[in-house]
Tab-separated table of C-alpha atoms in Angstrom:
chain	number	residue	atom	x	y	z
N	135	MET	CA	22.703	-1.361	-22.034
N	136	HIS	CA	22.145	-3.433	-20.283
N	137	LEU	CA	18.421	-5.866	-19.474
N	138	LYS	CA	17.496	-4.217	-15.594
N	139	ASN	CA	17.824	-0.779	-14.292
N	140	SER	CA	20.765	-0.231	-12.952
N	141	ASP	CA	20.949	2.492	-9.956
N	142	ARG	CA	21.778	4.775	-12.295
N	143	HIS	CA	18.329	5.047	-15.132
N	144	TYR	CA	16.740	2.321	-16.356
N	145	GLY	CA	17.583	-1.041	-18.376
N	146	PHE	CA	16.033	-1.769	-21.932
N	147	VAL	CA	13.307	-3.515	-21.221
N	148	SER	CA	11.920	-1.010	-19.036
N	149	ILE	CA	12.676	1.496	-20.581
N	150	ALA	CA	11.036	-1.018	-24.291
N	151	LEU	CA	7.946	-1.133	-21.757
N	152	HIS	CA	8.102	3.189	-20.939
N	153	TRP	CA	7.561	3.681	-24.221
N	154	LEU	CA	4.946	0.770	-25.884
N	155	VAL	CA	2.794	1.892	-23.973
N	156	ALA	CA	2.963	5.399	-24.225
N	157	ILE	CA	2.377	3.868	-28.011
N	158	ALA	CA	-0.682	2.045	-27.322
N	159	VAL	CA	-2.439	4.921	-24.855
N	160	TYR	CA	-2.096	7.615	-27.849
N	161	ALA	CA	-1.982	4.968	-30.782
N	162	MET	CA	-5.852	3.543	-28.611
N	163	PHE	CA	-7.006	7.329	-27.565
N	164	ALA	CA	-7.314	8.388	-31.004
N	165	LEU	CA	-8.622	5.345	-33.143
N	166	GLY	CA	-11.530	5.423	-29.872
N	167	LEU	CA	-12.221	9.574	-31.586
N	168	TRP	CA	-12.022	7.864	-35.167
N	169	MET	CA	-13.769	4.474	-34.798
N	170	VAL	CA	-16.349	6.686	-32.987
N	171	THR	CA	-17.175	8.897	-35.581
N	172	LEU	CA	-18.056	6.031	-38.228
N	173	SER	CA	-21.117	5.149	-40.214
N	174	TYR	CA	-22.791	2.045	-40.417
N	175	TYR	CA	-21.618	0.942	-44.001
N	176	ASP	CA	-17.940	2.676	-42.974
N	177	GLY	CA	-15.682	-0.802	-43.359
N	178	TRP	CA	-14.387	-0.244	-40.943
N	179	TYR	CA	-16.978	0.223	-38.026
N	180	HIS	CA	-17.048	-3.731	-37.122
N	181	LYS	CA	-12.636	-3.613	-37.570
N	182	ALA	CA	-12.027	-0.620	-35.829
N	183	PRO	CA	-13.657	-2.001	-32.590
N	184	GLU	CA	-12.643	-5.583	-33.047
N	185	LEU	CA	-8.982	-3.874	-33.592
N	186	HIS	CA	-9.644	-1.232	-30.312
N	187	LYS	CA	-10.742	-4.246	-28.080
N	188	SER	CA	-7.425	-6.525	-29.450
N	189	ILE	CA	-4.992	-4.224	-28.119
N	190	GLY	CA	-7.026	-3.308	-25.095
N	191	ILE	CA	-6.681	-6.508	-23.442
N	192	VAL	CA	-2.740	-6.764	-24.704
N	193	LEU	CA	-2.064	-3.693	-23.903
N	194	MET	CA	-3.697	-5.268	-19.968
N	195	LEU	CA	-1.229	-8.204	-20.695
N	196	THR	CA	1.274	-5.365	-21.195
N	197	LEU	CA	1.173	-3.405	-17.558
N	198	VAL	CA	0.773	-6.360	-15.532
N	199	VAL	CA	4.219	-8.016	-16.995
N	200	ARG	CA	5.192	-4.404	-16.716
N	201	ARG	CA	4.601	-3.877	-13.090
N	202	ILE	CA	6.257	-7.406	-12.235
N	203	TRP	CA	8.990	-6.537	-13.788
N	204	ARG	CA	9.147	-3.581	-11.145
N	205	THR	CA	9.131	-5.767	-8.785
N	206	MET	CA	12.597	-7.282	-10.003
N	207	SER	CA	13.687	-4.987	-11.499
N	208	PRO	CA	13.633	-1.882	-9.635
N	209	ALA	CA	13.695	1.885	-10.246
N	210	PRO	CA	16.839	3.921	-9.998
N	211	ALA	CA	16.758	5.734	-7.159
N	212	PRO	CA	15.528	9.219	-7.755
N	213	LEU	CA	18.125	11.585	-8.421
N	214	HIS	CA	20.003	13.355	-5.133
N	215	GLN	CA	18.400	17.079	-6.390
N	216	TYR	CA	15.152	16.183	-6.738
N	217	TYR	CA	13.116	18.195	-3.813
N	218	ARG	CA	10.624	16.466	-1.150
N	219	LEU	CA	7.736	18.136	-3.409
N	220	THR	CA	9.000	16.709	-6.362
N	221	ARG	CA	9.438	12.084	-4.946
N	222	VAL	CA	6.309	12.180	-3.946
N	223	SER	CA	4.654	14.878	-7.189
N	224	ALA	CA	6.312	11.258	-9.647
N	225	VAL	CA	5.804	8.760	-7.850
N	226	ALA	CA	1.733	9.475	-6.599
N	227	ALA	CA	1.878	10.299	-10.327
N	228	HIS	CA	2.609	6.887	-12.006
N	229	ILE	CA	0.064	5.842	-9.861
N	230	ALA	CA	-2.302	7.141	-11.361
N	231	LEU	CA	-1.101	6.623	-14.922
N	232	TYR	CA	-1.230	2.922	-13.675
N	233	LEU	CA	-4.306	2.917	-12.444
N	234	LEU	CA	-6.383	5.456	-14.585
N	235	LEU	CA	-4.749	2.140	-17.636
N	236	PHE	CA	-6.468	0.043	-15.436
N	237	ALA	CA	-9.319	1.095	-15.180
N	238	ILE	CA	-9.347	2.575	-19.529
N	239	ILE	CA	-9.151	-1.157	-19.648
N	240	ILE	CA	-11.938	-2.179	-17.117
N	241	SER	CA	-14.077	0.208	-18.347
N	242	GLY	CA	-13.731	-0.949	-22.063
N	243	TYR	CA	-14.035	-5.200	-20.982
N	244	LEU	CA	-17.412	-3.809	-19.447
N	245	ILE	CA	-18.981	-2.105	-22.782
N	246	SER	CA	-17.586	-4.048	-24.643
N	247	THR	CA	-18.895	-7.860	-22.282
N	248	ALA	CA	-22.451	-5.812	-21.653
N	249	ASP	CA	-24.101	-8.006	-24.243
N	250	GLY	CA	-22.286	-10.798	-23.135
N	251	GLN	CA	-20.321	-11.434	-25.938
N	252	SER	CA	-16.545	-12.693	-25.499
N	253	ILE	CA	-13.318	-10.664	-26.754
N	254	SER	CA	-11.515	-11.627	-29.530
N	255	VAL	CA	-7.757	-10.848	-29.276
N	256	PHE	CA	-6.838	-11.173	-32.709
N	257	GLY	CA	-9.164	-14.107	-33.337
N	258	LEU	CA	-6.254	-16.023	-31.484
N	259	PHE	CA	-8.038	-16.297	-27.618
N	260	ASN	CA	-11.490	-14.984	-25.958
N	261	VAL	CA	-11.587	-13.191	-23.072
N	262	PRO	CA	-15.165	-14.788	-21.475
N	263	ALA	CA	-17.790	-12.015	-20.936
N	264	THR	CA	-18.172	-11.751	-16.980
N	265	LEU	CA	-20.839	-9.142	-15.963
N	266	THR	CA	-23.625	-9.104	-18.198
N	267	ASP	CA	-26.884	-6.424	-18.237
N	268	ALA	CA	-26.057	-5.029	-22.168
N	269	GLY	CA	-28.360	-0.988	-21.472
N	270	ALA	CA	-27.152	0.132	-18.789
N	271	GLN	CA	-23.257	-1.108	-18.419
N	272	ALA	CA	-22.712	0.016	-21.521
N	273	ASP	CA	-23.781	2.793	-20.564
N	274	LEU	CA	-21.855	3.573	-18.045
N	275	ALA	CA	-18.714	1.982	-18.913
N	276	GLY	CA	-18.916	4.112	-21.784
N	277	ASN	CA	-18.658	7.116	-20.188
N	278	LEU	CA	-16.755	6.151	-17.534
N	279	HIS	CA	-13.855	4.609	-20.375
N	280	LEU	CA	-14.163	8.075	-22.680
N	281	TRP	CA	-13.421	10.459	-19.015
N	282	LEU	CA	-10.681	8.562	-17.999
N	283	ALA	CA	-9.162	8.302	-21.403
N	284	TRP	CA	-8.919	12.392	-21.687
N	285	SER	CA	-7.601	11.892	-17.398
N	286	VAL	CA	-4.325	9.719	-19.047
N	287	VAL	CA	-4.140	11.503	-21.910
N	288	ILE	CA	-4.101	14.934	-19.875
N	289	LEU	CA	-1.850	13.608	-17.252
N	290	SER	CA	0.407	11.828	-19.708
N	291	VAL	CA	0.924	14.701	-20.802
N	292	VAL	CA	1.681	16.310	-17.282
N	293	HIS	CA	4.752	13.462	-17.373
N	294	ALA	CA	6.261	14.165	-20.485
N	295	LEU	CA	6.463	18.343	-19.973
N	296	ALA	CA	7.785	17.612	-16.739
N	297	ALA	CA	10.500	15.119	-18.315
N	298	PHE	CA	11.728	18.116	-20.551
N	299	LYS	CA	11.077	20.699	-17.571
N	300	HIS	CA	14.337	18.547	-16.192
N	301	HIS	CA	15.917	18.081	-19.151
N	302	PHE	CA	15.648	21.910	-20.474
N	303	ILE	CA	15.294	24.198	-17.526
N	304	ASP	CA	17.651	22.239	-14.563
N	305	LYS	CA	19.125	20.033	-16.736
N	306	ASP	CA	19.485	16.855	-14.951
N	307	ASP	CA	19.668	13.668	-16.036
N	308	THR	CA	15.633	12.816	-15.141
N	309	LEU	CA	15.193	12.463	-19.530
N	310	ARG	CA	18.444	11.275	-20.107
N	311	ARG	CA	17.677	7.778	-17.973
N	312	MET	CA	14.279	6.925	-19.451
N	313	LEU	CA	16.480	6.801	-21.962
N	314	GLY	CA	18.647	4.084	-20.535
N	315	LYS	CA	21.955	7.787	-21.038
N	316	SER	CA	23.857	9.540	-19.027
N	317	SER	CA	25.131	12.876	-19.286
N	318	PRO	CA	28.556	12.596	-19.141
N	319	ASP	CA	29.587	14.300	-15.815
N	320	SER	CA	26.988	11.653	-13.798
N	321	GLY	CA	29.780	9.503	-13.857
N	322	ALA	CA	26.951	6.249	-15.549
């Protein structure tokens, strides 16, 4: 498998970034839902949010790297059997996923820095607070963060279902290309 994308399938870097982001998003979603249920006296009451914030900042950096990589190694051309609606839907879904992910991270940042405190990223470096207005900012950003998180999870499930539809019903190479493979009859 090549590092860069080819005309027929994704390369190792694109595949690794895709699945790394997918795993991180679902882990962050689960962690976020779990941490809001913790009582003040739970040992994870302070640890879970710090972990959530640190992973969120790393996820932001990963998304930036992923976007840069996408310009350096463009995605394979759409399969010739795709209808125009399929191509437009795929592009729209990917744009929506990116916008939602960036919006989730920005709203998380606004929640975390509402009190003027910087975010410590695994104790390695700090991300400073820029906009602070404790009560109103944290409440608004918190509600937005939750709805955006649910939106990205729902949209990503639709994205996965579409990949399975292509694989099992259409029997095309859509899913195999994201796994770095292609069918024996595709010539790749």
